[in-house]
Amino acid sequence: MAVSANRLELLQIADAVAREKSIDREIVIAAMADAIQKAARARYGQETNIRVDINSRTGEIKLQRLLEVVHDVDDPSTQIYLELARDKNPDAEPGDFIAEQLPPMEFGRIAAQSAKQVIVQKVREAERDKQYEEYRDRVGEIVNGTVKRVEYGNVIVDLGKGEGIIRRDEQIPREIFSYGDRVRAYVYDVRREQRGPQIFLSRTHPQFMAKLFTMEVPEIYDGIIEIRAVARDPGSRAKIAVISRDSSIDPVGACVGMRGSRVQAVVGELQGEKIDIIPWSPDAASFLVNALQPAEVAKVVLDEDAERIEVVVPDDQLSLAIGRRGQNVRLASQLTGWDIDILTEQEESERRQKEFVERSALFMDALNVDEMVGQLLASEGFSSVEEVAYVDTDEVSAIEGFDEDTASEIQTRAREYLDQREAELDARRRELGVSDDLREIDGLTTPMLVALGEDDVKSLEDFAGCAADDLVGWTERKDGETKRFTGALSAFDVSRADAEAMVMQARIKAGWISADAVEETETAEDEQA
């Protein structure tokens, strides 16, 4: 093969390769130029700076050697004296390059094989880049393909312009694939790797079901109905929360379809997975009641700080609310994002009775009153001695059977008890070695200081070095289960914002940061918000 080969044939080859591989024609021509450049260097020397230009319109090939213009030549194959360069170009300056035309050359068998490898490599790289760019933009979509092979439980899918892989843990349980089967899957990740782009597919991803509903329900595709949350136990059961932007359209009915046709199409694709379609609500309690269907809920108690929700159900509904192996409550928790505790009405009644007895005993012991007075205070909603001591006297005297003198005496005893307990706790604080400086932090009480001392936080610097998590605790969610870790002040009613504010006070008092810097940061955050 000669460099002066038929120009038209060269362009025809480039066009054919570009069409077959679905890549840009200019990339193929550039690969050919690289191949010719490599062959020319093998002939003229690897150190030679050779440039090859192929005219993409005419197919004409220019083979040139580039020489750098210098005052003193060290390497004649890559450099040229300034005087000689100016004979060729009067405007040449040191650092410029002079191009010398090289004659056409013949390709030997080895050179032709080497050139072919360069072209194949460049075309393959371009093909991989195009494939990566195409499928990177399709993350979050459903693709159709044909099963090419099954390797160690992983399914390799031919997507036409690439290959995707459905790993064993991304397949619906008990699902079996054979060569040639048509398969539909969700693209959840595309990675650029040495062996080419890796397209990861899933049939268990929650969004796979959401996308199937988008394909089956025109109202979702048009944006009239929105899917707010999805939770799946692949191959077994799923819950999907929907809301309608049009009050005249029932979101649940639209997703179910006439005689269940729409939801059945999705169920069929998911190997019979049972699907609960739930109306989404901005009210967390209402949404959770819906999410626990088909179980009936008698009462809901929310703890927004801990993102926990307590649900009371009739005794005969407990197993239905929990579901087989906890499936129903687990899916409801995933759907709502709340941790759920389920109690029967009997369990709640027993717990309330226990709390009532404990509060009554607390008042009897702290205030030195008989059982009847302790029970009266507990039944009126008082939960701590502090509440009794510092509420308005009229609230205590309003209790049936109490007068102003009785109320005044009870509050006096409550304050004396608190003073005595404060003295005992302060002594314990000093015994633990907790610094007096910490008493100046707004929000820290003596019981909190004792708790900090027991957690080995004893100085202003110790407290300033704490994070909010160290004080109020934190939660970690893994595999659909939430684990709660306690902090030094978890037993007290301290929010995360309160903890952060107290730590910031300590850092200012310790001289770690200035109050002005904190104020500037808060102002900037407010403006940004």
Short mmCIF file of C-alpha atoms in Angstrom, two decimals:
data_model
loop_
_atom_site.label_atom_id
_atom_site.label_comp_id
_atom_site.label_asym_id
_atom_site.label_seq_id
_atom_site.Cartn_x
_atom_site.Cartn_y
_atom_site.Cartn_z
CA MET A 1 0.00 0.00 0.00
CA ALA A 2 1.46 3.41 -0.99
CA VAL A 3 0.72 6.75 0.59
CA SER A 4 -0.23 7.96 -2.88
CA ALA A 5 -3.06 5.42 -2.98
CA ASN A 6 -6.32 6.20 -4.68
CA ARG A 7 -7.59 9.26 -2.84
CA LEU A 8 -11.23 8.47 -3.54
CA GLU A 9 -10.78 4.95 -2.12
CA LEU A 10 -9.25 6.40 1.05
CA LEU A 11 -12.28 8.63 1.64
CA GLN A 12 -14.68 5.78 0.81
CA ILE A 13 -13.02 3.58 3.45
CA ALA A 14 -13.31 6.40 6.01
CA ASP A 15 -17.00 6.88 5.18
CA ALA A 16 -17.71 3.14 5.43
CA VAL A 17 -15.99 2.78 8.83
CA ALA A 18 -17.72 5.89 10.18
CA ARG A 19 -21.15 4.55 9.10
CA GLU A 20 -20.54 1.05 10.43
CA LYS A 21 -19.28 2.21 13.83
CA SER A 22 -21.65 5.23 14.06
CA ILE A 23 -18.78 7.63 14.77
CA ASP A 24 -17.68 10.92 13.24
CA ARG A 25 -15.93 10.64 9.84
CA GLU A 26 -13.28 13.15 10.97
CA ILE A 27 -12.27 10.79 13.79
CA VAL A 28 -11.60 7.99 11.27
CA ILE A 29 -9.55 10.32 9.03
CA ALA A 30 -7.54 11.49 12.08
CA ALA A 31 -6.90 7.82 12.97
CA MET A 32 -5.62 7.21 9.44
CA ALA A 33 -3.32 10.22 9.75
CA ASP A 34 -1.96 8.85 13.06
CA ALA A 35 -1.36 5.46 11.41
CA ILE A 36 0.57 7.01 8.52
CA GLN A 37 2.54 9.15 10.98
CA LYS A 38 3.55 6.04 12.96
CA ALA A 39 4.67 4.24 9.77
CA ALA A 40 6.64 7.29 8.64
CA ARG A 41 8.42 7.52 11.99
CA ALA A 42 9.39 3.84 11.68
CA ARG A 43 11.09 4.76 8.40
CA TYR A 44 12.63 8.15 9.19
CA GLY A 45 13.37 7.56 12.89
CA GLN A 46 11.20 7.65 16.02
CA GLU A 47 12.75 10.92 17.15
CA THR A 48 11.66 12.67 13.94
CA ASN A 49 8.78 15.12 14.37
CA ILE A 50 6.45 14.19 11.51
CA ARG A 51 3.08 15.73 10.72
CA VAL A 52 0.53 14.08 8.44
CA ASP A 53 -2.44 16.00 7.02
CA ILE A 54 -5.26 14.31 5.10
CA ASN A 55 -7.63 16.62 3.25
CA SER A 56 -11.09 15.37 4.23
CA ARG A 57 -12.59 16.73 1.02
CA THR A 58 -10.06 15.61 -1.64
CA GLY A 59 -8.23 12.79 0.17
CA GLU A 60 -4.83 14.41 -0.57
CA ILE A 61 -2.09 13.37 1.89
CA LYS A 62 0.72 15.72 3.00
CA LEU A 63 3.73 14.21 4.74
CA GLN A 64 5.95 16.82 6.44
CA ARG A 65 8.92 16.86 8.79
CA LEU A 66 8.90 19.66 11.38
CA LEU A 67 12.24 21.21 12.39
CA GLU A 68 12.59 23.60 15.32
CA VAL A 69 14.50 26.81 14.59
CA VAL A 70 17.46 27.21 17.04
CA HIS A 71 20.81 29.04 17.28
CA ASP A 72 22.78 25.86 18.17
CA VAL A 73 21.70 22.50 16.76
CA ASP A 74 21.92 19.51 19.11
CA ASP A 75 19.79 17.07 17.10
CA PRO A 76 19.81 17.57 13.27
CA SER A 77 16.75 15.30 12.90
CA THR A 78 14.52 17.69 14.86
CA GLN A 79 16.32 21.07 14.75
CA ILE A 80 17.62 23.55 12.12
CA TYR A 81 20.01 26.51 12.29
CA LEU A 82 18.42 29.96 12.24
CA GLU A 83 20.42 30.98 9.13
CA LEU A 84 19.25 27.92 7.13
CA ALA A 85 15.68 28.42 8.30
CA ARG A 86 15.69 32.03 7.08
CA ASP A 87 16.71 30.80 3.61
CA LYS A 88 13.37 28.96 3.55
CA ASN A 89 11.36 31.58 5.48
CA PRO A 90 12.88 35.08 5.96
CA ASP A 91 10.56 35.72 8.97
CA ALA A 92 11.72 32.64 10.93
CA GLU A 93 12.64 33.20 14.60
CA PRO A 94 14.09 30.84 17.26
CA GLY A 95 11.31 28.61 18.58
CA ASP A 96 9.41 28.54 15.25
CA PHE A 97 9.01 25.35 13.23
CA ILE A 98 9.95 24.86 9.56
CA ALA A 99 7.99 22.22 7.62
CA GLU A 100 9.87 20.13 5.05
CA GLN A 101 7.86 18.20 2.49
CA LEU A 102 8.66 14.46 2.51
CA PRO A 103 8.30 12.24 -0.56
CA PRO A 104 5.54 9.60 -0.84
CA MET A 105 6.50 6.30 0.76
CA GLU A 106 5.65 2.66 0.31
CA PHE A 107 4.16 0.68 3.21
CA GLY A 108 5.81 -2.64 3.89
CA ARG A 109 3.87 -5.59 5.31
CA ILE A 110 4.90 -4.80 8.91
CA ALA A 111 4.22 -1.07 8.50
CA ALA A 112 0.81 -1.78 6.98
CA GLN A 113 -0.08 -4.14 9.86
CA SER A 114 1.07 -1.54 12.41
CA ALA A 115 -0.99 1.15 10.66
CA LYS A 116 -4.04 -1.11 10.73
CA GLN A 117 -3.64 -1.66 14.49
CA VAL A 118 -3.43 2.10 15.10
CA ILE A 119 -6.60 2.73 13.07
CA VAL A 120 -8.49 -0.11 14.79
CA GLN A 121 -7.41 1.15 18.24
CA LYS A 122 -8.39 4.76 17.53
CA VAL A 123 -11.73 3.75 16.05
CA ARG A 124 -12.43 1.47 19.04
CA GLU A 125 -11.63 4.31 21.48
CA ALA A 126 -13.91 6.68 19.56
CA GLU A 127 -16.64 4.05 19.56
CA ARG A 128 -16.31 3.61 23.35
CA ASP A 129 -16.38 7.37 23.94
CA LYS A 130 -19.53 7.72 21.84
CA GLN A 131 -21.14 4.79 23.65
CA TYR A 132 -20.26 6.26 27.07
CA GLU A 133 -21.61 9.71 26.17
CA GLU A 134 -24.82 8.20 24.78
CA TYR A 135 -25.62 5.97 27.77
CA ARG A 136 -24.40 8.46 30.37
CA ASP A 137 -27.25 10.69 29.26
CA ARG A 138 -29.67 7.75 29.56
CA VAL A 139 -29.08 7.08 33.27
CA GLY A 140 -32.54 6.99 34.84
CA GLU A 141 -34.23 5.57 31.74
CA ILE A 142 -35.60 2.14 30.85
CA VAL A 143 -33.83 0.30 28.01
CA ASN A 144 -34.78 -2.82 26.06
CA GLY A 145 -32.29 -5.49 25.06
CA THR A 146 -31.68 -9.15 24.34
CA VAL A 147 -29.95 -11.59 26.68
CA LYS A 148 -26.53 -12.31 25.17
CA ARG A 149 -25.17 -14.63 27.85
CA VAL A 150 -25.39 -15.47 31.54
CA GLU A 151 -22.14 -15.50 33.54
CA TYR A 152 -22.11 -16.63 37.20
CA GLY A 153 -25.67 -15.39 37.66
CA ASN A 154 -24.99 -12.01 36.01
CA VAL A 155 -26.97 -11.34 32.83
CA ILE A 156 -25.18 -9.67 29.89
CA VAL A 157 -27.71 -7.76 27.77
CA ASP A 158 -27.17 -6.70 24.14
CA LEU A 159 -28.56 -3.15 23.86
CA GLY A 160 -27.79 -2.77 20.16
CA LYS A 161 -25.06 -0.14 20.46
CA GLY A 162 -23.56 -1.55 23.62
CA GLU A 163 -23.71 -4.20 26.32
CA GLY A 164 -25.30 -3.82 29.72
CA ILE A 165 -25.02 -6.02 32.79
CA ILE A 166 -27.73 -6.99 35.27
CA ARG A 167 -25.89 -8.25 38.34
CA ARG A 168 -27.40 -11.04 40.39
CA ASP A 169 -28.42 -8.68 43.22
CA GLU A 170 -30.20 -6.40 40.72
CA GLN A 171 -32.44 -9.21 39.43
CA ILE A 172 -35.89 -10.01 40.77
CA PRO A 173 -35.68 -13.17 42.94
CA ARG A 174 -36.55 -16.44 41.17
CA GLU A 175 -36.23 -14.71 37.78
CA ILE A 176 -34.51 -16.90 35.16
CA PHE A 177 -33.04 -15.62 31.87
CA SER A 178 -31.95 -17.60 28.82
CA TYR A 179 -30.08 -16.68 25.66
CA GLY A 180 -32.22 -14.60 23.30
CA ASP A 181 -34.82 -13.51 25.91
CA ARG A 182 -36.09 -9.98 25.56
CA VAL A 183 -35.47 -7.98 28.75
CA ARG A 184 -36.39 -4.54 30.00
CA ALA A 185 -34.27 -2.85 32.70
CA TYR A 186 -33.42 0.46 34.36
CA VAL A 187 -30.07 2.17 33.69
CA TYR A 188 -28.82 3.22 37.13
CA ASP A 189 -25.11 3.78 36.48
CA VAL A 190 -22.64 4.14 33.59
CA ARG A 191 -18.91 4.06 34.30
CA ARG A 192 -15.93 4.66 32.05
CA GLU A 193 -13.52 1.74 32.51
CA GLN A 194 -10.38 0.41 30.81
CA ARG A 195 -12.27 -2.23 28.85
CA GLY A 196 -14.89 0.27 27.74
CA PRO A 197 -18.00 1.82 29.28
CA GLN A 198 -19.81 -0.39 31.78
CA ILE A 199 -23.59 0.02 31.69
CA PHE A 200 -25.20 -1.22 34.91
CA LEU A 201 -28.85 -2.23 34.69
CA SER A 202 -31.36 -3.06 37.41
CA ARG A 203 -34.79 -4.65 37.68
CA THR A 204 -35.00 -4.20 41.46
CA HIS A 205 -34.41 -0.43 41.64
CA PRO A 206 -37.44 1.47 43.01
CA GLN A 207 -37.29 3.87 40.05
CA PHE A 208 -37.68 0.93 37.64
CA MET A 209 -41.25 0.54 38.87
CA ALA A 210 -41.81 4.32 38.79
CA LYS A 211 -40.66 4.46 35.15
CA LEU A 212 -42.94 1.52 34.25
CA PHE A 213 -45.90 3.43 35.69
CA THR A 214 -44.82 6.50 33.68
CA MET A 215 -44.97 4.38 30.52
CA GLU A 216 -48.36 2.85 31.37
CA VAL A 217 -50.15 5.90 32.82
CA PRO A 218 -50.43 8.87 30.41
CA GLU A 219 -51.35 11.22 33.29
CA ILE A 220 -47.97 10.56 34.94
CA TYR A 221 -46.14 11.06 31.63
CA ASP A 222 -47.98 14.36 31.12
CA GLY A 223 -47.14 15.54 34.65
CA ILE A 224 -50.76 15.67 35.88
CA ILE A 225 -50.02 12.91 38.39
CA GLU A 226 -46.69 12.86 40.22
CA ILE A 227 -44.97 9.88 41.86
CA ARG A 228 -43.68 11.18 45.21
CA ALA A 229 -42.16 8.03 46.76
CA VAL A 230 -41.54 4.37 45.96
CA ALA A 231 -40.58 1.45 48.23
CA ARG A 232 -40.01 -2.09 46.98
CA ASP A 233 -39.38 -5.56 48.27
CA PRO A 234 -38.47 -6.90 44.78
CA GLY A 235 -40.56 -9.78 43.55
CA SER A 236 -42.84 -9.71 46.60
CA ARG A 237 -44.50 -6.39 47.37
CA ALA A 238 -44.18 -2.66 46.71
CA LYS A 239 -45.78 0.64 47.73
CA ILE A 240 -45.97 3.73 45.55
CA ALA A 241 -47.23 7.17 46.69
CA VAL A 242 -48.91 9.39 44.08
CA ILE A 243 -50.51 12.85 44.06
CA SER A 244 -52.61 14.63 41.44
CA ARG A 245 -52.09 18.25 40.38
CA ASP A 246 -55.67 18.25 39.05
CA SER A 247 -58.32 17.90 41.76
CA SER A 248 -60.73 16.33 39.25
CA ILE A 249 -58.41 13.35 38.65
CA ASP A 250 -58.12 10.54 41.19
CA PRO A 251 -54.39 9.60 41.24
CA VAL A 252 -54.97 6.10 42.62
CA GLY A 253 -57.75 5.30 40.14
CA ALA A 254 -55.71 6.59 37.20
CA CYS A 255 -52.77 4.35 38.16
CA VAL A 256 -55.02 1.30 38.63
CA GLY A 257 -56.73 1.82 35.27
CA MET A 258 -59.91 0.30 33.89
CA ARG A 259 -60.40 -3.05 35.63
CA GLY A 260 -56.81 -2.83 36.85
CA SER A 261 -55.34 -2.91 33.34
CA ARG A 262 -52.58 -0.35 33.97
CA VAL A 263 -51.34 -1.72 37.27
CA GLN A 264 -51.55 -5.29 35.95
CA ALA A 265 -49.22 -4.40 33.09
CA VAL A 266 -46.63 -3.27 35.64
CA VAL A 267 -47.27 -6.30 37.89
CA GLY A 268 -46.72 -8.59 34.89
CA GLU A 269 -43.34 -6.98 34.11
CA LEU A 270 -42.30 -7.32 37.79
CA GLN A 271 -43.05 -11.05 38.00
CA GLY A 272 -46.29 -10.72 39.97
CA GLU A 273 -45.04 -8.21 42.55
CA LYS A 274 -48.04 -6.95 44.58
CA ILE A 275 -48.32 -3.15 44.41
CA ASP A 276 -50.11 -0.87 46.90
CA ILE A 277 -50.93 2.51 45.33
CA ILE A 278 -51.24 5.14 48.07
CA PRO A 279 -52.39 8.78 47.91
CA TRP A 280 -49.53 11.04 49.06
CA SER A 281 -50.26 13.68 51.69
CA PRO A 282 -48.12 16.59 52.96
CA ASP A 283 -49.33 15.74 56.46
CA ALA A 284 -46.93 13.09 57.81
CA ALA A 285 -49.53 11.45 60.05
CA SER A 286 -52.15 11.12 57.29
CA PHE A 287 -49.54 9.84 54.83
CA LEU A 288 -48.37 7.20 57.30
CA VAL A 289 -51.92 6.03 57.98
CA ASN A 290 -52.33 5.56 54.21
CA ALA A 291 -48.91 3.87 53.91
CA LEU A 292 -49.83 1.21 56.49
CA GLN A 293 -52.82 0.04 54.47
CA PRO A 294 -54.54 -2.38 54.58
CA ALA A 295 -54.16 -2.13 58.39
CA GLU A 296 -56.42 0.27 60.31
CA VAL A 297 -54.72 2.86 62.54
CA ALA A 298 -56.33 4.12 65.76
CA LYS A 299 -53.80 6.77 66.81
CA VAL A 300 -50.57 8.40 65.60
CA VAL A 301 -47.95 10.23 67.73
CA LEU A 302 -45.11 12.08 65.93
CA ASP A 303 -41.64 12.91 67.26
CA GLU A 304 -40.34 15.28 64.59
CA ASP A 305 -36.89 15.83 66.15
CA ALA A 306 -36.07 12.11 66.14
CA GLU A 307 -38.10 11.49 62.93
CA ARG A 308 -39.95 8.70 64.70
CA ILE A 309 -43.64 8.01 64.61
CA GLU A 310 -45.64 5.89 67.04
CA VAL A 311 -48.67 4.11 65.65
CA VAL A 312 -51.41 2.57 67.78
CA VAL A 313 -53.53 -0.10 66.10
CA PRO A 314 -56.41 -2.28 67.34
CA ASP A 315 -55.25 -5.55 68.85
CA ASP A 316 -56.58 -7.61 65.94
CA GLN A 317 -54.78 -5.39 63.38
CA LEU A 318 -51.23 -5.79 64.73
CA SER A 319 -50.14 -8.68 62.50
CA LEU A 320 -51.68 -6.99 59.46
CA ALA A 321 -49.89 -3.70 60.21
CA ILE A 322 -46.53 -5.41 60.68
CA GLY A 323 -46.97 -7.74 57.73
CA ARG A 324 -45.23 -11.03 57.04
CA ARG A 325 -41.66 -10.81 58.37
CA GLY A 326 -42.24 -7.09 59.04
CA GLN A 327 -42.69 -6.35 55.34
CA ASN A 328 -45.64 -3.94 55.58
CA VAL A 329 -44.15 -1.70 58.27
CA ARG A 330 -40.70 -1.82 56.64
CA LEU A 331 -42.07 -0.65 53.28
CA ALA A 332 -44.17 2.04 54.99
CA SER A 333 -41.03 3.27 56.77
CA GLN A 334 -39.06 3.41 53.50
CA LEU A 335 -41.94 5.17 51.76
CA THR A 336 -42.42 7.88 54.40
CA GLY A 337 -38.81 8.23 55.60
CA TRP A 338 -39.93 7.91 59.25
CA ASP A 339 -39.00 5.25 61.81
CA ILE A 340 -42.20 3.52 62.89
CA ASP A 341 -43.02 1.95 66.25
CA ILE A 342 -46.26 -0.07 66.29
CA LEU A 343 -48.23 -0.67 69.50
CA THR A 344 -51.58 -2.29 70.12
CA GLU A 345 -54.24 -0.37 72.03
CA GLN A 346 -53.70 -2.71 74.98
CA GLU A 347 -49.92 -2.11 74.99
CA GLU A 348 -50.47 1.65 74.83
CA SER A 349 -52.97 1.47 77.68
CA GLU A 350 -50.51 -0.52 79.79
CA ARG A 351 -47.72 1.94 79.02
CA ARG A 352 -49.87 4.95 79.91
CA GLN A 353 -50.89 3.26 83.15
CA LYS A 354 -47.22 2.58 83.95
CA GLU A 355 -46.28 6.21 83.25
CA PHE A 356 -49.18 7.38 85.45
CA VAL A 357 -47.98 5.19 88.35
CA GLU A 358 -44.38 6.41 87.91
CA ARG A 359 -45.41 10.08 87.89
CA SER A 360 -47.65 9.59 90.92
CA ALA A 361 -44.76 7.93 92.79
CA LEU A 362 -42.44 10.77 91.77
CA PHE A 363 -44.79 13.41 93.23
CA MET A 364 -45.39 11.36 96.39
CA ASP A 365 -41.65 11.01 96.99
CA ALA A 366 -40.55 14.53 95.98
CA LEU A 367 -43.40 16.50 97.59
CA ASN A 368 -43.98 14.18 100.58
CA VAL A 369 -47.71 13.86 99.84
CA ASP A 370 -50.08 10.91 100.01
CA GLU A 371 -51.03 8.70 97.05
CA MET A 372 -54.28 10.53 96.29
CA VAL A 373 -52.54 13.93 95.90
CA GLY A 374 -49.82 12.36 93.72
CA GLN A 375 -52.44 10.75 91.48
CA LEU A 376 -54.41 14.01 91.21
CA LEU A 377 -51.30 15.88 90.01
CA ALA A 378 -50.45 13.12 87.53
CA SER A 379 -54.01 12.94 86.18
CA GLU A 380 -54.03 16.73 85.63
CA GLY A 381 -51.15 16.33 83.17
CA PHE A 382 -48.20 17.37 85.32
CA SER A 383 -45.20 15.30 84.25
CA SER A 384 -42.35 16.78 86.32
CA VAL A 385 -41.70 18.52 89.63
CA GLU A 386 -40.47 21.60 87.69
CA GLU A 387 -43.92 22.01 86.13
CA VAL A 388 -45.58 21.91 89.54
CA ALA A 389 -43.07 24.37 91.06
CA TYR A 390 -43.19 27.09 88.43
CA VAL A 391 -46.73 27.09 86.96
CA ASP A 392 -49.19 29.75 88.05
CA THR A 393 -50.62 28.95 91.51
CA ASP A 394 -54.14 29.23 90.10
CA GLU A 395 -53.51 26.16 87.91
CA VAL A 396 -52.69 24.05 90.96
CA SER A 397 -55.49 25.47 93.12
CA ALA A 398 -57.97 24.78 90.28
CA ILE A 399 -57.52 21.03 90.82
CA GLU A 400 -60.63 19.57 92.44
CA GLY A 401 -60.14 19.28 96.22
CA PHE A 402 -57.26 21.82 96.32
CA ASP A 403 -57.47 25.36 97.70
CA GLU A 404 -54.96 28.24 97.53
CA ASP A 405 -53.20 27.23 100.75
CA THR A 406 -52.80 23.63 99.58
CA ALA A 407 -51.51 24.81 96.18
CA SER A 408 -49.04 27.20 97.83
CA GLU A 409 -47.77 24.48 100.18
CA ILE A 410 -47.32 21.98 97.30
CA GLN A 411 -45.37 24.55 95.23
CA THR A 412 -43.18 25.45 98.24
CA ARG A 413 -42.34 21.77 98.75
CA ALA A 414 -41.63 21.40 95.01
CA ARG A 415 -39.16 24.33 95.04
CA GLU A 416 -37.46 23.04 98.19
CA TYR A 417 -37.06 19.62 96.52
CA LEU A 418 -35.58 21.21 93.38
CA ASP A 419 -33.15 23.33 95.44
CA GLN A 420 -32.02 20.25 97.36
CA ARG A 421 -31.59 18.24 94.14
CA GLU A 422 -29.70 21.15 92.52
CA ALA A 423 -27.26 21.23 95.47
CA GLU A 424 -26.72 17.45 95.27
CA LEU A 425 -26.15 17.59 91.49
CA ASP A 426 -23.75 20.54 91.82
CA ALA A 427 -21.75 18.59 94.37
CA ARG A 428 -21.65 15.67 91.96
CA ARG A 429 -20.50 18.07 89.19
CA ARG A 430 -17.58 19.29 91.30
CA GLU A 431 -16.75 15.70 92.23
CA LEU A 432 -16.54 14.83 88.52
CA GLY A 433 -14.26 17.83 87.91
CA VAL A 434 -16.57 19.71 85.52
CA SER A 435 -15.32 23.30 85.09
CA ASP A 436 -17.30 26.28 86.44
CA ASP A 437 -16.81 27.91 83.00
CA LEU A 438 -19.40 25.56 81.54
CA ARG A 439 -22.08 26.97 83.87
CA GLU A 440 -21.87 30.21 81.87
CA ILE A 441 -23.06 28.51 78.65
CA ASP A 442 -26.72 29.45 78.08
CA GLY A 443 -28.90 26.35 78.01
CA LEU A 444 -26.67 24.05 80.06
CA THR A 445 -28.32 22.99 83.32
CA THR A 446 -26.66 21.30 86.30
CA PRO A 447 -28.09 17.82 85.39
CA MET A 448 -26.64 18.33 81.90
CA LEU A 449 -23.24 19.25 83.36
CA VAL A 450 -23.27 16.04 85.41
CA ALA A 451 -24.13 14.04 82.27
CA LEU A 452 -21.26 15.76 80.40
CA GLY A 453 -18.86 14.98 83.24
CA GLU A 454 -19.86 11.31 83.18
CA ASP A 455 -19.14 11.39 79.41
CA ASP A 456 -15.64 12.83 80.14
CA VAL A 457 -16.47 16.34 78.85
CA LYS A 458 -15.16 18.45 81.74
CA SER A 459 -13.64 21.70 80.46
CA LEU A 460 -14.69 24.56 78.20
CA GLU A 461 -12.23 23.30 75.56
CA ASP A 462 -13.66 19.75 75.79
CA PHE A 463 -17.16 21.09 75.16
CA ALA A 464 -15.99 23.43 72.36
CA GLY A 465 -14.47 20.42 70.59
CA CYS A 466 -17.78 18.53 70.56
CA ALA A 467 -20.03 18.18 67.51
CA ALA A 468 -23.82 18.31 67.74
CA ASP A 469 -23.90 14.52 67.18
CA ASP A 470 -21.72 13.99 70.29
CA LEU A 471 -24.37 15.77 72.37
CA VAL A 472 -27.77 14.76 70.95
CA GLY A 473 -26.80 11.52 69.19
CA TRP A 474 -27.32 10.50 65.59
CA THR A 475 -29.02 7.90 63.43
CA GLU A 476 -27.62 5.69 60.69
CA ARG A 477 -29.86 4.06 58.07
CA LYS A 478 -28.65 0.87 56.45
CA ASP A 479 -30.52 -1.79 54.47
CA GLY A 480 -33.86 -0.16 55.35
CA GLU A 481 -33.16 -0.31 59.10
CA THR A 482 -32.33 2.68 61.30
CA LYS A 483 -29.90 2.43 64.21
CA ARG A 484 -29.92 5.13 66.90
CA PHE A 485 -26.70 6.20 68.67
CA THR A 486 -27.03 8.21 71.88
CA GLY A 487 -25.10 11.37 72.81
CA ALA A 488 -24.11 12.86 76.15
CA LEU A 489 -27.33 14.92 76.35
CA SER A 490 -29.73 12.47 74.65
CA ALA A 491 -31.70 12.09 77.90
CA PHE A 492 -32.56 15.81 77.88
CA ASP A 493 -34.90 17.84 75.70
CA VAL A 494 -32.11 19.41 73.60
CA SER A 495 -32.58 19.90 69.85
CA ARG A 496 -29.74 19.77 67.32
CA ALA A 497 -30.00 23.54 66.78
CA ASP A 498 -29.75 24.14 70.56
CA ALA A 499 -26.68 21.89 70.77
CA GLU A 500 -24.97 23.70 67.88
CA ALA A 501 -25.70 27.09 69.50
CA MET A 502 -24.22 25.97 72.85
CA VAL A 503 -21.07 24.57 71.20
CA MET A 504 -20.66 27.85 69.27
CA GLN A 505 -20.89 29.79 72.56
CA ALA A 506 -18.13 27.61 74.02
CA ARG A 507 -15.88 28.15 71.00
CA ILE A 508 -16.31 31.93 71.28
CA LYS A 509 -15.58 31.87 75.06
CA ALA A 510 -12.54 29.64 74.45
CA GLY A 511 -11.23 32.16 71.90
CA TRP A 512 -11.31 29.69 68.99
CA ILE A 513 -13.45 32.04 66.89
CA SER A 514 -14.70 35.59 67.24
CA ALA A 515 -18.32 36.60 67.75
CA ASP A 516 -18.04 38.98 64.76
CA ALA A 517 -16.96 36.13 62.47
CA VAL A 518 -19.95 34.04 63.58
CA GLU A 519 -22.30 36.97 63.01
CA GLU A 520 -20.89 37.57 59.51
CA THR A 521 -21.30 33.88 58.65
CA GLU A 522 -24.90 33.83 59.88
CA THR A 523 -25.68 37.03 57.91
CA ALA A 524 -24.19 35.53 54.74
CA GLU A 525 -26.20 32.31 55.23
CA ASP A 526 -29.41 34.31 55.75
CA GLU A 527 -28.77 36.32 52.59
CA GLN A 528 -28.06 33.16 50.63
CA ALA A 529 -31.25 31.56 51.94
#
